[in-house]
Amino acid sequence: MKPYAVIGAFLVIGLLLPLMTVMAATLLSPRKPNPIKQDIYECGLKTVGETWVQFKVQYYIYALIFVVFDIEVVFLYPWAVAYNQLGLFALVEMLIFAGILLAGLLYAWRKGALSWV
Amino acid sequence: MGTADFVEIVVKSLVIIWALLTGFAYMTWFERRVIARLQSRVGPNRVGPSGLLQPLADGVKLMFKEDIVPAEADRALYLLAPLVAVVPAIMAFAIVPVGPSVTLFGRTIPLHLADMNIALLYFLGLGSLGVYGVVLAGWASNNKYALLGGLRASAQMISYELAMGLAVLSVVMLAGSLSLVDIVNAQAGGRWFILLQPVAFLIFLVTMIAETKRAPFDLPEAEQELVAGFHTEYSGMKFALFFMGEYIAMIAISGVAVSLFLGGWRGPFAEQVPILGVLYFFVKLVAFLFFFVWLRATLPRLRYDRLMHLGWKVLLPLSLANVVVTALAVVARDTGFFGLW
């Protein structure tokens, strides 16, 4: 339990640092807003249309593939830690698991999900 | 926990944060000086001897700069984003052992903040949290350039995180532990994991640059096309916080890389003289940071489709293959298959 308490204490101190710098800067800095200054920056032109528009679906596909693979990688972690004690059985089991991972990757590859278009 | 433990934790936390802040400040100076030298320029040399007081002058300047918030921004998220960018970077350093135990005031003090048995998972988790700072900044600014920068950053960071996780995995298999302290101890006597895992080291090297969004993987803030990327609308101290996050992340990830592959603080006589261990750690850390700067001065930025290609079609299969080969080698070693070791 102790290391987690330490991390908790560190989080509190670590949060204080950026909060304090932002607060100090708020107290020290000038504040003279005007509509032109607060405009959205677009190289001097008025921005056209909505900013929060639909974006490329490819980003979403990458995110989906990532979630699948990330969970699979996380499953490999406990196996890797105990690997020294598990021996040949664990190796065979992992090879099957890595094979499934690889098949998933190849499927996504063949379907063209990994090519940026 | 007694009072002495509590004092120890607070003092160590403050020392780490102080060291990271100083490291951040002088990293900006170091980077500007080294890049200038690589480009046959002089670099900042007027404020103090060799420009050593430049970071201080920059910090004071940023403190007094007006903080302009776009009228159409999502104010709460706009404020939250720089904090989310900085805090995980600071937190990541908690698991890095910077030296062996020292005895001070009759107490044995280990030179790391927390020795968790899930340290590397914690590190990878914080790496993922760092993405939120960038995405939130891009979204909350209500600026098209910023939004594109945020999207690019998220896709890039999740793509390279997989390969990084698998590269770390092959080191974990050799050490049999997720704790960085145990991993450093497993490398005693010069058995650095860079010698046993050269491929994992290379993969980690590439992914750590992509994860910190540094050149040649700095597409999220590609200044020629996206102005400044996700922090286009930020100014004053909030702008500085993004840089603080980026540089502290560089320092933290270099610290993890040193512990994983270069034997951490280990070196000749480091166990007898703890201060030597800290010195070795520092020298190795600076070598990594110099490498970051050197790359930025040398390589042009990747094209986005090449970046995705490298992450998904080269590094991911390569790291997976490396894990399988490591698994086979470990079994061969344990069963004496080759008569090696």
CSV table of C-alpha atoms in Angstrom, one decimal:
chain,number,residue,atom,x,y,z
A,1,MET,CA,0.0,0.0,0.0
A,2,LYS,CA,2.8,2.4,0.8
A,3,PRO,CA,4.0,3.2,-2.7
A,4,TYR,CA,0.5,4.2,-3.7
A,5,ALA,CA,0.3,6.6,-0.8
A,6,VAL,CA,3.6,8.0,-1.9
A,7,ILE,CA,2.3,8.5,-5.4
A,8,GLY,CA,-0.8,10.1,-4.0
A,9,ALA,CA,1.3,12.6,-2.1
A,10,PHE,CA,3.4,13.3,-5.1
A,11,LEU,CA,0.3,13.9,-7.2
A,12,VAL,CA,-0.9,16.6,-4.8
A,13,ILE,CA,2.5,18.3,-4.8
A,14,GLY,CA,2.8,17.9,-8.6
A,15,LEU,CA,-0.6,19.4,-9.1
A,16,LEU,CA,0.3,22.4,-6.9
A,17,LEU,CA,3.2,23.3,-9.2
A,18,PRO,CA,1.3,24.2,-12.4
A,19,LEU,CA,-1.6,25.6,-10.5
A,20,MET,CA,0.6,27.9,-8.6
A,21,THR,CA,2.4,29.1,-11.7
A,22,VAL,CA,-0.8,29.8,-13.5
A,23,MET,CA,-2.2,31.6,-10.5
A,24,ALA,CA,0.9,33.7,-10.1
A,25,ALA,CA,0.9,34.6,-13.8
A,26,THR,CA,-2.8,35.6,-13.5
A,27,LEU,CA,-2.0,37.9,-10.7
A,28,LEU,CA,1.1,39.4,-12.4
A,29,SER,CA,0.0,39.7,-16.1
A,30,PRO,CA,-1.9,42.5,-17.6
A,31,ARG,CA,-5.4,41.9,-18.9
A,32,LYS,CA,-6.7,44.1,-21.7
A,33,PRO,CA,-9.1,42.1,-23.8
A,34,ASN,CA,-10.6,43.4,-27.0
A,35,PRO,CA,-12.7,41.6,-29.6
A,36,ILE,CA,-10.0,41.5,-32.3
A,37,LYS,CA,-7.4,40.2,-29.9
A,38,GLN,CA,-9.7,37.4,-28.7
A,39,ASP,CA,-10.6,36.4,-32.2
A,40,ILE,CA,-9.7,32.9,-33.4
A,41,TYR,CA,-6.2,32.9,-35.0
A,42,GLU,CA,-6.4,32.1,-38.7
A,43,CYS,CA,-3.5,34.0,-40.3
A,44,GLY,CA,-5.4,37.3,-40.3
A,45,LEU,CA,-8.6,36.2,-42.0
A,46,LYS,CA,-12.0,35.8,-40.5
A,47,THR,CA,-12.7,32.2,-39.8
A,48,VAL,CA,-15.3,30.6,-42.0
A,49,GLY,CA,-17.9,28.2,-40.7
A,50,GLU,CA,-17.8,25.9,-37.7
A,51,THR,CA,-14.5,24.8,-36.1
A,52,TRP,CA,-15.8,21.6,-34.6
A,53,VAL,CA,-16.5,19.9,-37.9
A,54,GLN,CA,-16.6,16.3,-38.9
A,55,PHE,CA,-13.1,14.9,-39.2
A,56,LYS,CA,-11.5,12.1,-41.1
A,57,VAL,CA,-12.9,8.7,-40.2
A,58,GLN,CA,-9.4,7.2,-40.5
A,59,TYR,CA,-8.5,8.7,-37.0
A,60,TYR,CA,-11.4,6.8,-35.6
A,61,ILE,CA,-10.4,3.5,-37.3
A,62,TYR,CA,-6.9,3.8,-35.8
A,63,ALA,CA,-8.4,4.4,-32.4
A,64,LEU,CA,-10.6,1.3,-32.7
A,65,ILE,CA,-7.6,-0.9,-33.8
A,66,PHE,CA,-5.6,0.6,-31.0
A,67,VAL,CA,-8.1,-0.3,-28.3
A,68,VAL,CA,-8.1,-4.0,-29.4
A,69,PHE,CA,-4.3,-4.3,-29.6
A,70,ASP,CA,-3.7,-2.3,-26.4
A,71,ILE,CA,-5.9,-4.7,-24.4
A,72,GLU,CA,-4.1,-7.6,-25.9
A,73,VAL,CA,-0.7,-6.1,-25.0
A,74,VAL,CA,-1.8,-5.5,-21.5
A,75,PHE,CA,-2.8,-9.2,-21.3
A,76,LEU,CA,0.8,-10.1,-22.1
A,77,TYR,CA,2.2,-8.1,-19.2
A,78,PRO,CA,1.4,-10.6,-16.3
A,79,TRP,CA,2.6,-13.4,-18.6
A,80,ALA,CA,5.9,-11.6,-19.1
A,81,VAL,CA,6.4,-11.0,-15.4
A,82,ALA,CA,5.9,-14.6,-14.4
A,83,TYR,CA,7.6,-16.0,-17.5
A,84,ASN,CA,10.7,-17.1,-15.7
A,85,GLN,CA,8.7,-19.5,-13.6
A,86,LEU,CA,6.2,-20.8,-16.1
A,87,GLY,CA,8.5,-22.4,-18.7
A,88,LEU,CA,7.6,-24.2,-21.9
A,89,PHE,CA,3.8,-24.3,-21.3
A,90,ALA,CA,3.6,-20.5,-21.1
A,91,LEU,CA,5.7,-20.2,-24.3
A,92,VAL,CA,3.3,-22.4,-26.3
A,93,GLU,CA,0.3,-20.5,-24.9
A,94,MET,CA,1.9,-17.2,-25.7
A,95,LEU,CA,2.7,-18.3,-29.2
A,96,ILE,CA,-0.9,-19.1,-29.8
A,97,PHE,CA,-1.9,-15.7,-28.3
A,98,ALA,CA,0.7,-13.8,-30.3
A,99,GLY,CA,-0.6,-15.7,-33.4
A,100,ILE,CA,-4.1,-14.4,-32.8
A,101,LEU,CA,-2.7,-10.9,-32.3
A,102,LEU,CA,-0.8,-11.2,-35.6
A,103,ALA,CA,-3.8,-12.6,-37.4
A,104,GLY,CA,-5.8,-9.5,-36.2
A,105,LEU,CA,-3.1,-7.2,-37.5
A,106,LEU,CA,-2.9,-9.0,-40.8
A,107,TYR,CA,-6.7,-8.8,-41.2
A,108,ALA,CA,-6.6,-5.0,-40.5
A,109,TRP,CA,-3.7,-4.7,-42.9
A,110,ARG,CA,-5.4,-6.6,-45.7
A,111,LYS,CA,-8.6,-4.6,-45.2
A,112,GLY,CA,-6.6,-1.5,-45.8
A,113,ALA,CA,-7.4,-0.1,-42.4
A,114,LEU,CA,-3.7,0.7,-41.8
A,115,SER,CA,-3.1,2.7,-44.9
A,116,TRP,CA,-3.6,6.4,-44.6
A,117,VAL,CA,-5.6,7.6,-47.6
B,1,MET,CA,3.9,5.6,8.2
B,2,GLY,CA,5.7,7.6,10.9
B,3,THR,CA,6.5,11.4,10.8
B,4,ALA,CA,10.0,10.7,9.5
B,5,ASP,CA,8.6,8.7,6.5
B,6,PHE,CA,6.2,11.5,5.7
B,7,VAL,CA,9.0,14.1,5.8
B,8,GLU,CA,11.1,11.9,3.6
B,9,ILE,CA,8.4,11.6,1.0
B,10,VAL,CA,7.7,15.4,1.0
B,11,VAL,CA,11.4,16.3,0.8
B,12,LYS,CA,12.0,13.8,-2.0
B,13,SER,CA,8.9,15.0,-4.0
B,14,LEU,CA,10.0,18.6,-3.7
B,15,VAL,CA,13.6,17.7,-4.7
B,16,ILE,CA,12.3,15.8,-7.8
B,17,ILE,CA,10.0,18.6,-8.8
B,18,TRP,CA,12.8,21.1,-8.3
B,19,ALA,CA,15.2,19.0,-10.4
B,20,LEU,CA,12.6,18.5,-13.2
B,21,LEU,CA,11.9,22.3,-13.3
B,22,THR,CA,15.6,23.1,-13.4
B,23,GLY,CA,16.1,20.4,-15.9
B,24,PHE,CA,13.3,21.9,-18.0
B,25,ALA,CA,14.7,25.4,-17.8
B,26,TYR,CA,18.2,24.4,-18.7
B,27,MET,CA,17.0,21.9,-21.4
B,28,THR,CA,15.6,24.9,-23.3
B,29,TRP,CA,19.0,26.6,-23.0
B,30,PHE,CA,20.9,23.4,-23.9
B,31,GLU,CA,18.7,22.8,-26.9
B,32,ARG,CA,19.0,26.3,-28.3
B,33,ARG,CA,22.8,26.3,-27.8
B,34,VAL,CA,23.3,22.9,-29.3
B,35,ILE,CA,21.1,23.5,-32.3
B,36,ALA,CA,22.8,26.8,-32.9
B,37,ARG,CA,26.2,25.1,-32.8
B,38,LEU,CA,25.0,22.4,-35.2
B,39,GLN,CA,23.8,25.1,-37.6
B,40,SER,CA,27.0,27.2,-37.3
B,41,ARG,CA,25.3,29.9,-35.2
B,42,VAL,CA,26.1,31.2,-31.7
B,43,GLY,CA,22.7,30.9,-30.0
B,44,PRO,CA,21.7,32.8,-26.8
B,45,ASN,CA,24.9,34.0,-25.2
B,46,ARG,CA,24.1,37.5,-23.8
B,47,VAL,CA,22.1,36.9,-20.6
B,48,GLY,CA,24.6,35.9,-18.1
B,49,PRO,CA,27.8,33.8,-18.8
B,50,SER,CA,27.3,31.8,-22.0
B,51,GLY,CA,23.6,32.7,-21.8
B,52,LEU,CA,23.1,30.7,-18.7
B,53,LEU,CA,20.5,33.1,-17.3
B,54,GLN,CA,18.4,33.0,-20.4
B,55,PRO,CA,15.9,30.5,-19.1
B,56,LEU,CA,15.3,32.8,-16.0
B,57,ALA,CA,14.8,35.8,-18.3
B,58,ASP,CA,12.3,33.8,-20.4
B,59,GLY,CA,10.4,32.6,-17.3
B,60,VAL,CA,10.1,36.2,-16.0
B,61,LYS,CA,9.0,37.4,-19.4
B,62,LEU,CA,6.3,34.7,-19.6
B,63,MET,CA,5.0,35.5,-16.1
B,64,PHE,CA,4.3,39.1,-17.2
B,65,LYS,CA,2.8,38.3,-20.6
B,66,GLU,CA,-0.9,38.8,-21.2
B,67,ASP,CA,-2.9,35.6,-21.2
B,68,ILE,CA,-5.2,35.9,-24.2
B,69,VAL,CA,-8.2,33.5,-24.1
B,70,PRO,CA,-10.1,33.3,-27.4
B,71,ALA,CA,-13.7,34.5,-26.9
B,72,GLU,CA,-15.2,31.3,-28.4
B,73,ALA,CA,-13.0,28.9,-26.5
B,74,ASP,CA,-14.4,26.3,-24.1
B,75,ARG,CA,-13.0,28.0,-21.1
B,76,ALA,CA,-13.0,25.2,-18.5
B,77,LEU,CA,-11.3,22.7,-20.9
B,78,TYR,CA,-9.0,25.5,-22.1
B,79,LEU,CA,-7.6,26.0,-18.6
B,80,LEU,CA,-7.6,22.2,-17.8
B,81,ALA,CA,-5.5,21.2,-20.9
B,82,PRO,CA,-2.1,22.6,-19.9
B,83,LEU,CA,-2.5,21.1,-16.4
B,84,VAL,CA,-3.3,17.7,-17.9
B,85,ALA,CA,-0.2,18.1,-20.2
B,86,VAL,CA,2.2,18.8,-17.3
B,87,VAL,CA,1.1,16.6,-14.4
B,88,PRO,CA,1.4,13.1,-16.0
B,89,ALA,CA,4.9,14.1,-17.2
B,90,ILE,CA,6.0,15.0,-13.7
B,91,MET,CA,4.3,11.9,-12.2
B,92,ALA,CA,6.2,9.6,-14.5
B,93,PHE,CA,9.5,10.4,-12.9
B,94,ALA,CA,8.4,9.0,-9.5
B,95,ILE,CA,9.3,5.5,-10.5
B,96,VAL,CA,12.8,6.2,-11.8
B,97,PRO,CA,15.6,5.1,-9.5
B,98,VAL,CA,18.4,7.8,-9.8
B,99,GLY,CA,20.9,6.1,-7.5
B,100,PRO,CA,21.5,3.4,-4.9
B,101,SER,CA,20.4,3.8,-1.3
B,102,VAL,CA,22.2,6.5,0.7
B,103,THR,CA,22.4,6.9,4.5
B,104,LEU,CA,21.5,10.3,5.7
B,105,PHE,CA,20.9,11.3,9.3
B,106,GLY,CA,21.0,7.6,10.3
B,107,ARG,CA,18.3,6.7,7.9
B,108,THR,CA,18.7,4.5,4.8
B,109,ILE,CA,17.1,6.4,2.0
B,110,PRO,CA,16.5,4.8,-1.4
B,111,LEU,CA,17.0,7.3,-4.2
B,112,HIS,CA,13.7,6.7,-5.9
B,113,LEU,CA,10.3,8.0,-4.8
B,114,ALA,CA,8.1,4.9,-5.2
B,115,ASP,CA,9.0,1.3,-5.9
B,116,MET,CA,5.8,-0.1,-7.2
B,117,ASN,CA,5.4,-3.7,-8.6
B,118,ILE,CA,3.4,-2.2,-11.5
B,119,ALA,CA,5.8,0.6,-12.2
B,120,LEU,CA,6.1,0.2,-16.0
B,121,LEU,CA,2.3,-0.2,-16.4
B,122,TYR,CA,2.0,3.0,-14.4
B,123,PHE,CA,4.5,4.7,-16.7
B,124,LEU,CA,2.7,3.5,-19.9
B,125,GLY,CA,-0.6,4.7,-18.4
B,126,LEU,CA,0.7,8.1,-17.7
B,127,GLY,CA,2.0,8.3,-21.2
B,128,SER,CA,-1.5,7.7,-22.5
B,129,LEU,CA,-2.9,10.3,-20.1
B,130,GLY,CA,-0.5,12.8,-21.7
B,131,VAL,CA,-2.5,12.5,-24.9
B,132,TYR,CA,-5.5,14.1,-23.2
B,133,GLY,CA,-3.7,17.4,-22.6
B,134,VAL,CA,-3.0,17.7,-26.3
B,135,VAL,CA,-6.5,16.6,-27.5
B,136,LEU,CA,-8.3,18.8,-25.0
B,137,ALA,CA,-6.1,21.8,-26.0
B,138,GLY,CA,-6.9,21.3,-29.6
B,139,TRP,CA,-10.6,20.9,-29.0
B,140,ALA,CA,-11.0,23.7,-26.4
B,141,SER,CA,-9.2,26.3,-28.5
B,142,ASN,CA,-12.0,26.3,-31.1
B,143,ASN,CA,-9.4,26.8,-33.8
B,144,LYS,CA,-9.1,24.7,-36.9
B,145,TYR,CA,-5.3,24.4,-36.8
B,146,ALA,CA,-5.4,23.5,-33.1
B,147,LEU,CA,-8.1,20.8,-33.7
B,148,LEU,CA,-6.1,19.2,-36.5
B,149,GLY,CA,-3.0,19.3,-34.3
B,150,GLY,CA,-4.8,17.6,-31.5
B,151,LEU,CA,-6.2,14.9,-33.8
B,152,ARG,CA,-2.8,14.2,-35.3
B,153,ALA,CA,-1.3,14.0,-31.9
B,154,SER,CA,-3.8,11.5,-30.6
B,155,ALA,CA,-3.5,9.2,-33.6
B,156,GLN,CA,0.3,9.4,-33.5
B,157,MET,CA,0.6,8.8,-29.8
B,158,ILE,CA,-1.7,5.8,-29.7
B,159,SER,CA,0.0,4.2,-32.7
B,160,TYR,CA,3.4,4.3,-31.2
B,161,GLU,CA,2.3,3.4,-27.7
B,162,LEU,CA,1.7,-0.2,-28.8
B,163,ALA,CA,5.2,-0.7,-30.1
B,164,MET,CA,6.6,0.9,-27.0
B,165,GLY,CA,4.6,-1.4,-24.8
B,166,LEU,CA,5.9,-4.4,-26.6
B,167,ALA,CA,9.5,-3.2,-26.6
B,168,VAL,CA,9.2,-2.7,-22.8
B,169,LEU,CA,7.6,-6.2,-22.6
B,170,SER,CA,10.7,-8.0,-23.8
B,171,VAL,CA,12.8,-6.3,-21.2
B,172,VAL,CA,10.3,-7.3,-18.5
B,173,MET,CA,10.6,-10.9,-19.6
B,174,LEU,CA,14.3,-10.9,-19.0
B,175,ALA,CA,14.1,-9.1,-15.6
B,176,GLY,CA,10.9,-10.9,-14.5
B,177,SER,CA,9.5,-7.7,-12.9
B,178,LEU,CA,7.7,-4.5,-13.8
B,179,SER,CA,9.5,-2.5,-11.1
B,180,LEU,CA,12.3,-0.3,-12.5
B,181,VAL,CA,14.3,-0.9,-9.3
B,182,ASP,CA,14.3,-4.6,-9.9
B,183,ILE,CA,15.1,-4.1,-13.6
B,184,VAL,CA,18.1,-1.9,-12.7
B,185,ASN,CA,19.3,-4.5,-10.2
B,186,ALA,CA,18.9,-7.2,-12.9
B,187,GLN,CA,21.5,-5.3,-14.9
B,188,ALA,CA,24.2,-5.5,-12.2
B,189,GLY,CA,27.8,-6.3,-13.4
B,190,GLY,CA,27.5,-4.6,-16.8
B,191,ARG,CA,24.8,-6.9,-18.1
B,192,TRP,CA,23.0,-4.0,-19.7
B,193,PHE,CA,19.8,-4.9,-21.5
B,194,ILE,CA,20.8,-2.9,-24.5
B,195,LEU,CA,23.3,-5.7,-25.2
B,196,LEU,CA,20.6,-8.5,-24.8
B,197,GLN,CA,17.8,-6.5,-26.4
B,198,PRO,CA,19.3,-4.3,-29.1
B,199,VAL,CA,16.1,-4.4,-31.2
B,200,ALA,CA,13.8,-3.5,-28.3
B,201,PHE,CA,16.2,-0.6,-27.6
B,202,LEU,CA,15.9,0.7,-31.1
B,203,ILE,CA,12.1,0.4,-31.1
B,204,PHE,CA,11.9,2.1,-27.7
B,205,LEU,CA,14.2,4.9,-29.0
B,206,VAL,CA,11.9,5.6,-32.0
B,207,THR,CA,8.7,5.4,-30.0
B,208,MET,CA,10.0,7.6,-27.2
B,209,ILE,CA,10.6,10.4,-29.7
B,210,ALA,CA,7.2,9.9,-31.2
B,211,GLU,CA,5.5,9.8,-27.8
B,212,THR,CA,7.1,13.1,-26.8
B,213,LYS,CA,6.1,14.6,-30.2
B,214,ARG,CA,9.7,15.6,-31.0
B,215,ALA,CA,11.2,16.1,-34.4
B,216,PRO,CA,11.1,14.2,-36.8
B,217,PHE,CA,7.7,13.2,-35.3
B,218,ASP,CA,6.5,16.7,-34.5
B,219,LEU,CA,3.5,16.6,-36.8
B,220,PRO,CA,1.1,17.8,-34.1
B,221,GLU,CA,2.8,21.1,-34.1
B,222,ALA,CA,4.2,21.2,-37.6
B,223,GLU,CA,4.7,25.0,-37.8
B,224,GLN,CA,4.7,25.3,-41.6
B,225,GLU,CA,1.2,23.8,-42.0
B,226,LEU,CA,-0.5,24.1,-38.6
B,227,VAL,CA,0.9,27.4,-37.2
B,228,ALA,CA,1.7,25.9,-33.8
B,229,GLY,CA,-0.6,23.0,-33.8
B,230,PHE,CA,-2.6,22.3,-30.6
B,231,HIS,CA,-1.2,25.3,-28.7
B,232,THR,CA,-1.8,27.9,-31.4
B,233,GLU,CA,-4.3,29.8,-29.2
B,234,TYR,CA,-2.3,29.6,-26.0
B,235,SER,CA,-0.2,32.5,-24.7
B,236,GLY,CA,1.7,33.5,-21.5
B,237,MET,CA,2.1,31.0,-18.8
B,238,LYS,CA,-0.3,28.4,-20.2
B,239,PHE,CA,1.8,28.3,-23.3
B,240,ALA,CA,4.9,27.8,-21.2
B,241,LEU,CA,3.1,24.9,-19.4
B,242,PHE,CA,2.9,23.0,-22.6
B,243,PHE,CA,6.6,23.4,-23.1
B,244,MET,CA,7.2,22.4,-19.5
B,245,GLY,CA,5.1,19.3,-20.1
B,246,GLU,CA,7.0,18.4,-23.3
B,247,TYR,CA,10.5,18.9,-21.8
B,248,ILE,CA,9.7,17.1,-18.5
B,249,ALA,CA,8.2,14.2,-20.5
B,250,MET,CA,11.5,14.1,-22.4
B,251,ILE,CA,13.5,14.0,-19.2
B,252,ALA,CA,11.2,11.4,-17.6
B,253,ILE,CA,11.1,9.1,-20.7
B,254,SER,CA,14.9,9.3,-21.0
B,255,GLY,CA,15.2,8.4,-17.3
B,256,VAL,CA,13.0,5.3,-18.0
B,257,ALA,CA,15.0,4.4,-21.1
B,258,VAL,CA,18.3,4.7,-19.1
B,259,SER,CA,16.9,2.4,-16.4
B,260,LEU,CA,15.5,-0.1,-18.9
B,261,PHE,CA,18.4,-0.4,-21.3
B,262,LEU,CA,21.6,1.3,-20.0
B,263,GLY,CA,21.8,-0.1,-16.5
B,264,GLY,CA,20.2,2.9,-14.7
B,265,TRP,CA,22.6,4.3,-12.2
B,266,ARG,CA,24.9,1.3,-12.3
B,267,GLY,CA,28.6,1.7,-13.3
B,268,PRO,CA,32.0,1.0,-11.8
B,269,PHE,CA,32.1,1.6,-8.0
B,270,ALA,CA,28.6,3.1,-7.9
B,271,GLU,CA,27.5,0.7,-5.1
B,272,GLN,CA,30.4,1.8,-2.8
B,273,VAL,CA,30.1,5.5,-3.6
B,274,PRO,CA,26.4,6.3,-4.1
B,275,ILE,CA,27.1,9.8,-5.5
B,276,LEU,CA,28.9,8.2,-8.4
B,277,GLY,CA,25.7,6.3,-9.2
B,278,VAL,CA,23.8,9.6,-9.4
B,279,LEU,CA,26.5,11.0,-11.6
B,280,TYR,CA,26.4,8.0,-13.9
B,281,PHE,CA,22.6,8.3,-14.2
B,282,PHE,CA,22.9,12.0,-15.0
B,283,VAL,CA,25.5,11.4,-17.7
B,284,LYS,CA,23.4,8.7,-19.4
B,285,LEU,CA,20.3,11.0,-19.1
B,286,VAL,CA,22.1,13.9,-20.7
B,287,ALA,CA,23.3,11.6,-23.5
B,288,PHE,CA,19.7,10.8,-24.3
B,289,LEU,CA,18.6,14.4,-24.2
B,290,PHE,CA,21.5,15.4,-26.5
B,291,PHE,CA,20.2,12.7,-28.9
B,292,PHE,CA,16.8,14.3,-28.9
B,293,VAL,CA,18.3,17.7,-29.8
B,294,TRP,CA,20.7,16.2,-32.4
B,295,LEU,CA,17.8,14.4,-34.2
B,296,ARG,CA,15.8,17.7,-34.3
B,297,ALA,CA,18.7,19.4,-36.0
B,298,THR,CA,19.4,16.6,-38.4
B,299,LEU,CA,16.2,15.0,-39.7
B,300,PRO,CA,13.3,16.5,-41.7
B,301,ARG,CA,9.7,15.9,-40.5
B,302,LEU,CA,8.0,12.7,-41.7
B,303,ARG,CA,5.0,12.7,-43.9
B,304,TYR,CA,1.8,11.7,-42.1
B,305,ASP,CA,1.1,8.5,-44.0
B,306,ARG,CA,4.8,7.5,-43.6
B,307,LEU,CA,4.5,8.1,-39.9
B,308,MET,CA,1.5,5.8,-39.7
B,309,HIS,CA,3.1,3.3,-41.9
B,310,LEU,CA,6.2,3.2,-39.7
B,311,GLY,CA,4.2,2.8,-36.5
B,312,TRP,CA,1.7,0.1,-37.6
B,313,LYS,CA,3.5,-1.8,-40.4
B,314,VAL,CA,7.1,-1.7,-39.3
B,315,LEU,CA,7.5,-1.1,-35.6
B,316,LEU,CA,4.4,-3.1,-34.4
B,317,PRO,CA,5.2,-6.4,-36.2
B,318,LEU,CA,8.9,-5.9,-35.4
B,319,SER,CA,8.3,-5.5,-31.7
B,320,LEU,CA,5.9,-8.5,-31.7
B,321,ALA,CA,8.5,-10.6,-33.4
B,322,ASN,CA,11.0,-9.4,-30.9
B,323,VAL,CA,8.8,-10.6,-28.0
B,324,VAL,CA,8.4,-14.0,-29.6
B,325,VAL,CA,12.2,-14.4,-30.2
B,326,THR,CA,12.9,-13.3,-26.6
B,327,ALA,CA,10.4,-15.8,-25.3
B,328,LEU,CA,12.1,-18.6,-27.3
B,329,ALA,CA,15.6,-17.5,-26.2
B,330,VAL,CA,14.6,-17.4,-22.5
B,331,VAL,CA,13.2,-21.0,-22.7
B,332,ALA,CA,16.3,-22.1,-24.6
B,333,ARG,CA,18.4,-20.6,-21.8
B,334,ASP,CA,16.4,-22.1,-19.0
B,335,THR,CA,16.5,-25.6,-20.6
B,336,GLY,CA,20.1,-25.3,-21.6
B,337,PHE,CA,19.2,-25.8,-25.2
B,338,PHE,CA,22.2,-24.2,-26.7
B,339,GLY,CA,24.5,-24.7,-23.8
B,340,LEU,CA,24.7,-21.0,-23.6
B,341,TRP,CA,24.9,-18.7,-20.5
